[in-house]
CSV table of C-alpha atoms in Angstrom, one decimal:
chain,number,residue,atom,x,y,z
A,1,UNK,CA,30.0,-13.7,17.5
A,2,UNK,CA,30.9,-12.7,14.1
A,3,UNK,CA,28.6,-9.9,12.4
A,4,UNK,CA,26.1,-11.1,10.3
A,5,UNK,CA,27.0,-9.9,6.5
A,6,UNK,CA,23.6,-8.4,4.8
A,7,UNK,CA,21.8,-6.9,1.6
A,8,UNK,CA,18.7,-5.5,1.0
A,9,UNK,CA,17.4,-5.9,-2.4
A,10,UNK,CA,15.7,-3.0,-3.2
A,11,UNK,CA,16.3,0.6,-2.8
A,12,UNK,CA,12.9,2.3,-2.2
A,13,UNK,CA,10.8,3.6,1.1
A,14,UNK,CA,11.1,0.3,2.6
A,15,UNK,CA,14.4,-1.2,1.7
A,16,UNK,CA,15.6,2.3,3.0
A,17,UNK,CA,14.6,1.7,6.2
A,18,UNK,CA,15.8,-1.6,6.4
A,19,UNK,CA,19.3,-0.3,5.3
A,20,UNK,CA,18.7,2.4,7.8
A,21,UNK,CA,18.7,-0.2,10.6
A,22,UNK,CA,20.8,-2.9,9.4
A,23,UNK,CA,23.8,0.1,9.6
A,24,UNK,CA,23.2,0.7,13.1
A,25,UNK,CA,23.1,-2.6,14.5
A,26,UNK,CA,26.1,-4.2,16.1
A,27,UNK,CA,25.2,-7.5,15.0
A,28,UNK,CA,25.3,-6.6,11.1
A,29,UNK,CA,26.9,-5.4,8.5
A,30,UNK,CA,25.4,-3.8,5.6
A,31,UNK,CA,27.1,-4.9,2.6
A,32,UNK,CA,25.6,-4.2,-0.3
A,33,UNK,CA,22.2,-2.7,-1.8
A,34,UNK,CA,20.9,-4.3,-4.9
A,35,UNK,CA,18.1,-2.0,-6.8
A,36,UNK,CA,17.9,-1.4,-11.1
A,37,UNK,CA,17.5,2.1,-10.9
A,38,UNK,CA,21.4,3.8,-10.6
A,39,UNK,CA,21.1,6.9,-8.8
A,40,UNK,CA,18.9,4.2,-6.0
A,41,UNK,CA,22.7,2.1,-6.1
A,42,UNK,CA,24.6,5.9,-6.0
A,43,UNK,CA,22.5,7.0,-2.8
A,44,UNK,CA,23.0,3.9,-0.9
A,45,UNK,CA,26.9,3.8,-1.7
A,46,UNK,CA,27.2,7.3,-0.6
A,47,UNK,CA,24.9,6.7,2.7
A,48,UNK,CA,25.8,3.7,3.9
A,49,UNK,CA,29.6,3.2,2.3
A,50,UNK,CA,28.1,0.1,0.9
A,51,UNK,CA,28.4,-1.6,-2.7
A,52,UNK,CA,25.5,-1.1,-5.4
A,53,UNK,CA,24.9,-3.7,-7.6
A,54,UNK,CA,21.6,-4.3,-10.1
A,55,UNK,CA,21.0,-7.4,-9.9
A,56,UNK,CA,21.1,-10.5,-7.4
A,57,UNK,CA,23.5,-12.2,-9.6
A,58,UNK,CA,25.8,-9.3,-9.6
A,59,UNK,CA,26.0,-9.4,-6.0
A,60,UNK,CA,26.2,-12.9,-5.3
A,61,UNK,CA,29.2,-13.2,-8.4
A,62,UNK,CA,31.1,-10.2,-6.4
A,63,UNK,CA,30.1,-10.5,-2.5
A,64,UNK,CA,29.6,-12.5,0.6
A,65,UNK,CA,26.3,-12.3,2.5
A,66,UNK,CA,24.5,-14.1,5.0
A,67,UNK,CA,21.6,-12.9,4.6
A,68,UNK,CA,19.4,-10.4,2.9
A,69,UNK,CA,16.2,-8.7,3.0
A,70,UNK,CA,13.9,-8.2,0.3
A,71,UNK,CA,12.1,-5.2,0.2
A,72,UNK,CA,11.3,-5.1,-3.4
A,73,UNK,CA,8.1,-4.7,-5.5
A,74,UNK,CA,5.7,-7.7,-4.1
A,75,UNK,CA,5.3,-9.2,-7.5
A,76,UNK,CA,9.3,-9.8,-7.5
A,77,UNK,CA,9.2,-11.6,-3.7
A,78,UNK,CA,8.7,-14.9,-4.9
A,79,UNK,CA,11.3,-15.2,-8.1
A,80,UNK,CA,14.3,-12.8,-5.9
A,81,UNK,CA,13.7,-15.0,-2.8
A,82,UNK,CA,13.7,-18.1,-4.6
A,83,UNK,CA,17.2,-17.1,-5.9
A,84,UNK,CA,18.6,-16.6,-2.7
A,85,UNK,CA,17.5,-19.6,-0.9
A,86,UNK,CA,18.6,-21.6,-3.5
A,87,UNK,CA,22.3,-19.8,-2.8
A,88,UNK,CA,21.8,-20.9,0.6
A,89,UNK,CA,21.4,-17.5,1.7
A,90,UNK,CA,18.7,-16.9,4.8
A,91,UNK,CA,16.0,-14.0,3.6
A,92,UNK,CA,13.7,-11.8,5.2
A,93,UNK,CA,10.6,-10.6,2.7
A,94,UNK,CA,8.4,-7.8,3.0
A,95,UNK,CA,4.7,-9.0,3.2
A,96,UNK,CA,3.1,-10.8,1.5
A,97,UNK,CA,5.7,-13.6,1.0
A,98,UNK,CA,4.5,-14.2,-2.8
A,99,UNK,CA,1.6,-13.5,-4.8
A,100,UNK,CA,0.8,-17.1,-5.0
A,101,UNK,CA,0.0,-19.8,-2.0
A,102,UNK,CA,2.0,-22.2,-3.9
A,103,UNK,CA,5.5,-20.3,-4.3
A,104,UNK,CA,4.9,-19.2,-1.0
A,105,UNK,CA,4.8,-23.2,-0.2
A,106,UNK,CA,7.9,-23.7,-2.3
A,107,UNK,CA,10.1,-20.9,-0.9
A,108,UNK,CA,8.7,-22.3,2.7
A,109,UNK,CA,10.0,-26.0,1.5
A,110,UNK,CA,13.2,-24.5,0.1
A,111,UNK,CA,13.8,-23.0,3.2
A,112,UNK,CA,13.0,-25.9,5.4
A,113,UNK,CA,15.2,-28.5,3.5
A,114,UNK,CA,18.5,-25.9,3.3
A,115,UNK,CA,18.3,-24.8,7.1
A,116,UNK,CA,17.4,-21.4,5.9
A,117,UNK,CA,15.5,-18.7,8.1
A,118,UNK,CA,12.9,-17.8,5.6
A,119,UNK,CA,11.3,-14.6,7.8
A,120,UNK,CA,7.8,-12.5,6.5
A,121,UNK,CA,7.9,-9.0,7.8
A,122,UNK,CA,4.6,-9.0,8.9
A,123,UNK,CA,5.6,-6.0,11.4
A,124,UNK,CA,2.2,-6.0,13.2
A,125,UNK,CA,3.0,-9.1,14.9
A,126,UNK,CA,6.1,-6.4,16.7
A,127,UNK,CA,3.6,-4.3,18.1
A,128,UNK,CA,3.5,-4.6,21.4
A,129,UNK,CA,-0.2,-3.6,21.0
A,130,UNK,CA,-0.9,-6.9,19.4
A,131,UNK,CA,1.1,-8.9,21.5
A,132,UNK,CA,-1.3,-7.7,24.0
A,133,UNK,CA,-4.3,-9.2,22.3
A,134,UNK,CA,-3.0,-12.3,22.5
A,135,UNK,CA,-2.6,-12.7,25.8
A,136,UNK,CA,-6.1,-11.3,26.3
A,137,UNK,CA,-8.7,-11.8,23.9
A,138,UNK,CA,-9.5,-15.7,24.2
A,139,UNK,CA,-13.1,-15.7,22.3
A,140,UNK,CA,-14.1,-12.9,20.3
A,141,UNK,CA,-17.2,-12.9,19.0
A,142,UNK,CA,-17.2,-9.6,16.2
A,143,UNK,CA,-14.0,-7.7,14.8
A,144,UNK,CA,-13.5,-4.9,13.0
A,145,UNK,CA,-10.6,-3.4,11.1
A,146,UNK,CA,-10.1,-0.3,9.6
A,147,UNK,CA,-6.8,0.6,7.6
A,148,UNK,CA,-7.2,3.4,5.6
A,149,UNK,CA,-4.1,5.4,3.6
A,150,UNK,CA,-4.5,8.5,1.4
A,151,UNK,CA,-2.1,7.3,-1.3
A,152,UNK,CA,-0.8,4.0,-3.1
A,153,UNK,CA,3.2,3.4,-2.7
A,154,UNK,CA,2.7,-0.2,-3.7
A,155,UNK,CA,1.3,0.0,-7.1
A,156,UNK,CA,2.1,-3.7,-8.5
A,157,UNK,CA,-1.2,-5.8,-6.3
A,158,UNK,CA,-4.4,-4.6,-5.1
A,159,UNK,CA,-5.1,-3.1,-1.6
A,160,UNK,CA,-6.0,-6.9,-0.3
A,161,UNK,CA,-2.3,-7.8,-0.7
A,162,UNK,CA,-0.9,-4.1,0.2
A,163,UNK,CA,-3.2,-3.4,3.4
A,164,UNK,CA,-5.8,-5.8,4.1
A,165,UNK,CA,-3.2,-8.7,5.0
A,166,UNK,CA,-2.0,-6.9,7.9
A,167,UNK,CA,-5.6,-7.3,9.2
A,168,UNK,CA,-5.5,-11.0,8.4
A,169,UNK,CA,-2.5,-12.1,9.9
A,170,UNK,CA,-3.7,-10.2,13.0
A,171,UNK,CA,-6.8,-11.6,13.5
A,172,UNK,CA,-6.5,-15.2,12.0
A,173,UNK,CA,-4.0,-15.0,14.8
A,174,UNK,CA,-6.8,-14.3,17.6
A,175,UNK,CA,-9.9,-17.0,16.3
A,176,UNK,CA,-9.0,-20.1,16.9
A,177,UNK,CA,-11.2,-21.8,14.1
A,178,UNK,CA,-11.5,-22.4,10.6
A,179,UNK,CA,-12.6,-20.0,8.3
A,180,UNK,CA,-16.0,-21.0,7.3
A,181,UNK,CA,-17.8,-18.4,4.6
A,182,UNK,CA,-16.2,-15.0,3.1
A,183,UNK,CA,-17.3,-12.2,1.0
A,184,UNK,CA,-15.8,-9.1,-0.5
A,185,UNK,CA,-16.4,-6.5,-2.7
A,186,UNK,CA,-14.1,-3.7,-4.1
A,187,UNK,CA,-13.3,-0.6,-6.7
A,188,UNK,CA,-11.0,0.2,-8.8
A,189,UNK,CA,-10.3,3.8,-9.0
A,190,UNK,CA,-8.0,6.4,-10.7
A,191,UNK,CA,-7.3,4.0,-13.9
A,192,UNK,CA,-5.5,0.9,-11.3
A,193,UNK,CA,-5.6,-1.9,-13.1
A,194,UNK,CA,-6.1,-3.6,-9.3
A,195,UNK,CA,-8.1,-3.1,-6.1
A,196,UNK,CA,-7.8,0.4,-4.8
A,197,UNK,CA,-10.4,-0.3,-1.9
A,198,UNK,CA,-12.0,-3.6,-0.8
A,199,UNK,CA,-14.5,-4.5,2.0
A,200,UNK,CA,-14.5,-8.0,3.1
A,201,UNK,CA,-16.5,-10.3,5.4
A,202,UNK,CA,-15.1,-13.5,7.0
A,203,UNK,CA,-17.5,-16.4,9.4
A,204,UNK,CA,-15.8,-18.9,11.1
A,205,UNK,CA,-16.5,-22.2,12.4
A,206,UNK,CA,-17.2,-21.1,15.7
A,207,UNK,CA,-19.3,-18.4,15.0
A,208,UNK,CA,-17.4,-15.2,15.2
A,209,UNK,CA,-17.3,-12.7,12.3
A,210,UNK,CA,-14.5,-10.4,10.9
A,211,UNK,CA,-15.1,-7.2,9.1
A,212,UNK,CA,-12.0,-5.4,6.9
A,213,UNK,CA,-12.2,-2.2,5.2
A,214,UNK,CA,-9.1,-1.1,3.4
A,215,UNK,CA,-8.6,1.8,0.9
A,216,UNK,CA,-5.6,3.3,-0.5
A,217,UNK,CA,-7.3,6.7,-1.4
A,218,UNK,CA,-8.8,7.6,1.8
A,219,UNK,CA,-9.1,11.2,2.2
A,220,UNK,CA,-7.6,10.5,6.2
A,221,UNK,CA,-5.5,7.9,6.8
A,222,UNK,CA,-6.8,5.4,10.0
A,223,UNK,CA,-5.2,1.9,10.9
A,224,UNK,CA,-8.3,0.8,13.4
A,225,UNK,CA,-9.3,-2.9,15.0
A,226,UNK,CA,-12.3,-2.9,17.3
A,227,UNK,CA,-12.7,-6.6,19.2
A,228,UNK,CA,-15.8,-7.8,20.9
A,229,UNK,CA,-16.0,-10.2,23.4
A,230,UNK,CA,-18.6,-11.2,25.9
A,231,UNK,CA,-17.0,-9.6,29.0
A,232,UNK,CA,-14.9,-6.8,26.9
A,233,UNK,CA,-14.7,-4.9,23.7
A,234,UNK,CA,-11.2,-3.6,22.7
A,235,UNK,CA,-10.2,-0.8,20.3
A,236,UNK,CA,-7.1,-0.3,19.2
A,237,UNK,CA,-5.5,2.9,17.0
A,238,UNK,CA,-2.7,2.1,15.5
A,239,UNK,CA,-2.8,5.7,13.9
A,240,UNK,CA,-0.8,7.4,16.8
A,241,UNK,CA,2.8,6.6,15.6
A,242,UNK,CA,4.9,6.0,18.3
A,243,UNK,CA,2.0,4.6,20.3
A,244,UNK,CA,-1.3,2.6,19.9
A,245,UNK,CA,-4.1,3.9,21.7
A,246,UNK,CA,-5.8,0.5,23.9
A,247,UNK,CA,-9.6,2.0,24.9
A,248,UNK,CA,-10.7,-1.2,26.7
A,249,UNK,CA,-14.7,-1.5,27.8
A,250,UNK,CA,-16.0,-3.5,30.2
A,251,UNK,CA,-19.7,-3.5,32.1
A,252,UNK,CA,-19.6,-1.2,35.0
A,253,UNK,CA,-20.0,-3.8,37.9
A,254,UNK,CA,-21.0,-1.1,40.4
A,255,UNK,CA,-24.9,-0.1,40.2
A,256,UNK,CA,-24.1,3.2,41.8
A,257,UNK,CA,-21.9,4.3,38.5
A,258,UNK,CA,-23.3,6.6,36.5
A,259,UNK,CA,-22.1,4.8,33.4
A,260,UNK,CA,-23.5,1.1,33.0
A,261,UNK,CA,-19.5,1.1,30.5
A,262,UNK,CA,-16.1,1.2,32.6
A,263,UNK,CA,-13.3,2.3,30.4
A,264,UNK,CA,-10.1,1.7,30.2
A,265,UNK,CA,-7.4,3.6,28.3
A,266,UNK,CA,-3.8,3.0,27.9
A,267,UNK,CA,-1.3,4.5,25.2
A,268,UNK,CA,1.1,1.3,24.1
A,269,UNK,CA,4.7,3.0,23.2
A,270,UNK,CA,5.7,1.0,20.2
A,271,UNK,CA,9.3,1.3,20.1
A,272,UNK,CA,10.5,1.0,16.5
A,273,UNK,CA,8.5,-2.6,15.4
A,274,UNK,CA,10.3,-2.6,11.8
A,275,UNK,CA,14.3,-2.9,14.3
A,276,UNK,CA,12.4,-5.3,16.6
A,277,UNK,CA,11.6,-7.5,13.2
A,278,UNK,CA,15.1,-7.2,11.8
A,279,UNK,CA,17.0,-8.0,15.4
A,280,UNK,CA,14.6,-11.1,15.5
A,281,UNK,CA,15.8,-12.1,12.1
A,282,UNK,CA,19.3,-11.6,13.0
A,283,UNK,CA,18.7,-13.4,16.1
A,284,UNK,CA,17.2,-16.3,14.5
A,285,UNK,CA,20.0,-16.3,12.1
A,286,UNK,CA,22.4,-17.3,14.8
A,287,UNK,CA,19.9,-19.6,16.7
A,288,UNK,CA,19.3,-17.4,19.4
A,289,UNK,CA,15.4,-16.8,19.0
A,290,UNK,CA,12.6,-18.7,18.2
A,291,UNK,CA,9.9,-17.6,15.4
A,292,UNK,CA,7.1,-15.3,16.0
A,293,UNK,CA,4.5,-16.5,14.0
A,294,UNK,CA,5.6,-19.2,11.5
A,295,UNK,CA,5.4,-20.0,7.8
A,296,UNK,CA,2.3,-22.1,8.2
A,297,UNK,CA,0.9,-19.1,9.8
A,298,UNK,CA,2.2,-16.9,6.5
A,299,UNK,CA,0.7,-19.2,4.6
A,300,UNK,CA,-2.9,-19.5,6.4
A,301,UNK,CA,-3.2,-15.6,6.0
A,302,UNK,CA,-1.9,-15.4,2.2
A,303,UNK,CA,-4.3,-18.4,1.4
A,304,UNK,CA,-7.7,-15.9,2.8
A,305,UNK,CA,-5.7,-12.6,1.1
A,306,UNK,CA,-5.7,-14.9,-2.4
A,307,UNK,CA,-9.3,-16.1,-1.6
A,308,UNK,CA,-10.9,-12.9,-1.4
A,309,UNK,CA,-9.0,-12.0,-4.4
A,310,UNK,CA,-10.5,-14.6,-6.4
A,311,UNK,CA,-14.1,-13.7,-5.3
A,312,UNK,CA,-13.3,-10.4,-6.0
A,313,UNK,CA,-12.0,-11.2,-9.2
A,314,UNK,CA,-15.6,-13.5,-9.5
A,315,UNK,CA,-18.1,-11.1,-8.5
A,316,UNK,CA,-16.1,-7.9,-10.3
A,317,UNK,CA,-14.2,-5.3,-9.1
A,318,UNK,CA,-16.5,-1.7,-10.1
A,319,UNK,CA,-15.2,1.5,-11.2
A,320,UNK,CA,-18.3,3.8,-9.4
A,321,UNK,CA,-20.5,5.8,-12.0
C-alpha cells in the first residue's frame, strides 16, 4: 500500500507531536508543516527534512498530500478544515472540531458528500481506561469529573472548550439519554477575556446527574472521573501518565469482612493514545478501520460545550473580589 502523504498545520505543542508520530510511522509520510511563525517552519524543516510553508494555500499550490492534521489554534479549526475538505483532502482536527455547532455540521456535510474522513481528536476515546467504561458501566446514576491544569496553553476559548469537552464526550458517551437541564458558572481570572475555570451541572432524562469542574490555574494539576452505579462506583485517575489508575468499589458480599466496601484496583497502561488516534486516522484513510465515535457523536458533545457557554455567557462569567 502506498504511504499516505501528510501535513500538519500548525507548528506548536500539539502539531509537534503529531509531526513527531506521523515521521515514525511506516504508513506516512510527513510532507510538509504549515505554521506563520518562520523559525516554527525552520525547526520542522530541519527535524523532520520536511517542507515549511505559511499558509494552506502555499502548500496546496506547491505539494501533494492526502491528508493533514490540524493542530492549530481552535478558533482557526473551522475556516483551515473547511479549506482542505473543499481540496478533497481528508483532515484530522484537534478538539473541538469548530467553535460553532453549525460549521461543525458544515465541515461534517463537506466531508460526507466528498468521501472525506473528517476525524476529531478527541484522544480520551484512545484510552484504554475509557474503553473500559464502556464495556462496564450500563446505568450510572451520579458522575463526577475533575480536570484541573496549572497553566493555559490554549489561550483563544475558554476552559469549557479547552478542558471541559474531554469530560463531555466521555460521559455523553456512557448515559444513554437526553440531556434534560444544565447549569454552570465560571471566572475569569488573570485579565482572560474567556473562562479560566467553570463548574457545570448536567440532568438527564433518566435521572442521572453529571458534575464537571475544570480550571486552567489550578495550583496541582488532576484529570479525575468518579462513576456511581447501583452495584459499583468507579474512579478513574487519568493523572498517572503512562497509566490510569481504575479503583473499582463494590459492596463487600461476605458479612465476615471487616469492610462492608471491596476494592478493586488496577493500573491501565495507556500506550501512547495520541499514535493510537493518528494510526486510526491513517487506517480509516485507506478503509481499513471503522470510526470510533462518529461526527454525530462530535457534534452531540460540542452542542452541551456551546450550551453551557451560552448560560455562562447569560448568567456572567465573575472576576472574584
Amino acid at each position: 500500500m502506498r504511504r499516505v502523504d501528510v501535513a500538519v498545520v500548525g507548528a506548536g505543542v500539539m502539531g509537534k507531536y503529531h509531526a513527531n508520530i506521523y515521521a515514525a510511522l511506516p504508513d506516512t509520510n510527513l510532507v510538509a508543516v504549515v505554521d506563520p511563525l518562520p523559525e516554527r517552519r525552520l525547526d520542522a524543516q530541519r527535524t523532520y527534512g520536511c517542507e515549511g510553508y505559511a499558509t494552506i494555500q502555499e502548500l496546496l499550490d506547491e505539494r501533494h498530500i492526502d491528508a493533514a492534521s490540524v493542530a492549530a489554534p481552535t478558533s482557526r479549526h473551522y475556516p483551515i478544515s473547511r479549506h482542505l475538505l473543499l481540496s478533497g483532502k481528508h483532515v484530522l482536527v484537534e478538539k473541538p472540531v469548530a467553535t460553532d455547532v453549525d460549521q461543525a455540521r458544515e465541515l461534517a456535510r463537506l466531508s460526507s458528500e466528498r468521501g472525506l474522513v473528517l476525524q476529531v481528536g478527541h484522544i480520551t476515546r484512545f484510552y484504554k481506561a475509557v474503553q473500559l467504561l464502556r464495556e462496564r458501566v450500563k446505568a450510572p446514576y451520579l458522575i463526577e469529573a475533575r480536570r484541573l491544569v496549572s497553566s493555559a496553553r490554549i489561550k483563544d476559548v475558554g476552559v469549557i472548550l479547552d478542558l471541559m469537552i474531554h469530560d463531555i464526550d466521555i460521559v455523553l458517551g456512557l448515559v444513554p439519554a437526553p440531556v434534560d437541564e444544565v447549569s454552570v458558572a465560571g471566572h475569569i481570572l488573570n485579565g482572560s477575556p474567556h473562562e479560566d475555570v467553570a463548574a457545570a451541572q448536567i440532568t438527564f432524562g433518566n435521572g442521572c446527574i453529571a458534575r464537571f469542574v475544570a480550571s486552567r490555574v489550578a495550583p496541582n494539576p488532576e484529570r479525575s472521573l468518579v462513576i456511581a452505579e447501583s452495584h459499583q462506583t468507579l474512579r478513574l485517575d487519568f493523572g498517572r501518565e503512562p497509566h490510569t489508575e481504575v479503583v473499582i468499589f463494590r459492596p463487600s458480599r461476605e458479612e465476615a469482612e471487616t469492610s462492608p466496601v471491596h476494592m478493586d484496583r488496577h493500573m491501565v497502561h495507556e500506550d501512547n493514545p495520541l499514535q493510537k488516534e493518528l494510526k486510526h486516522f491513517v487506517a480509516r484513510i485507506a478503509n481499513r478501520a471503522e470510526p470510533i465515535g462518529t461526527l454525530d457523536d462530535d457534534i452531540r458533545s460540542l452542542e452541551l460545550a456551546t450550551r453551557l457557554m451560552r448560560q455562562l455567557r447569560t448568567v456572567g462569567s465573575r472576576v472574584p473580589a
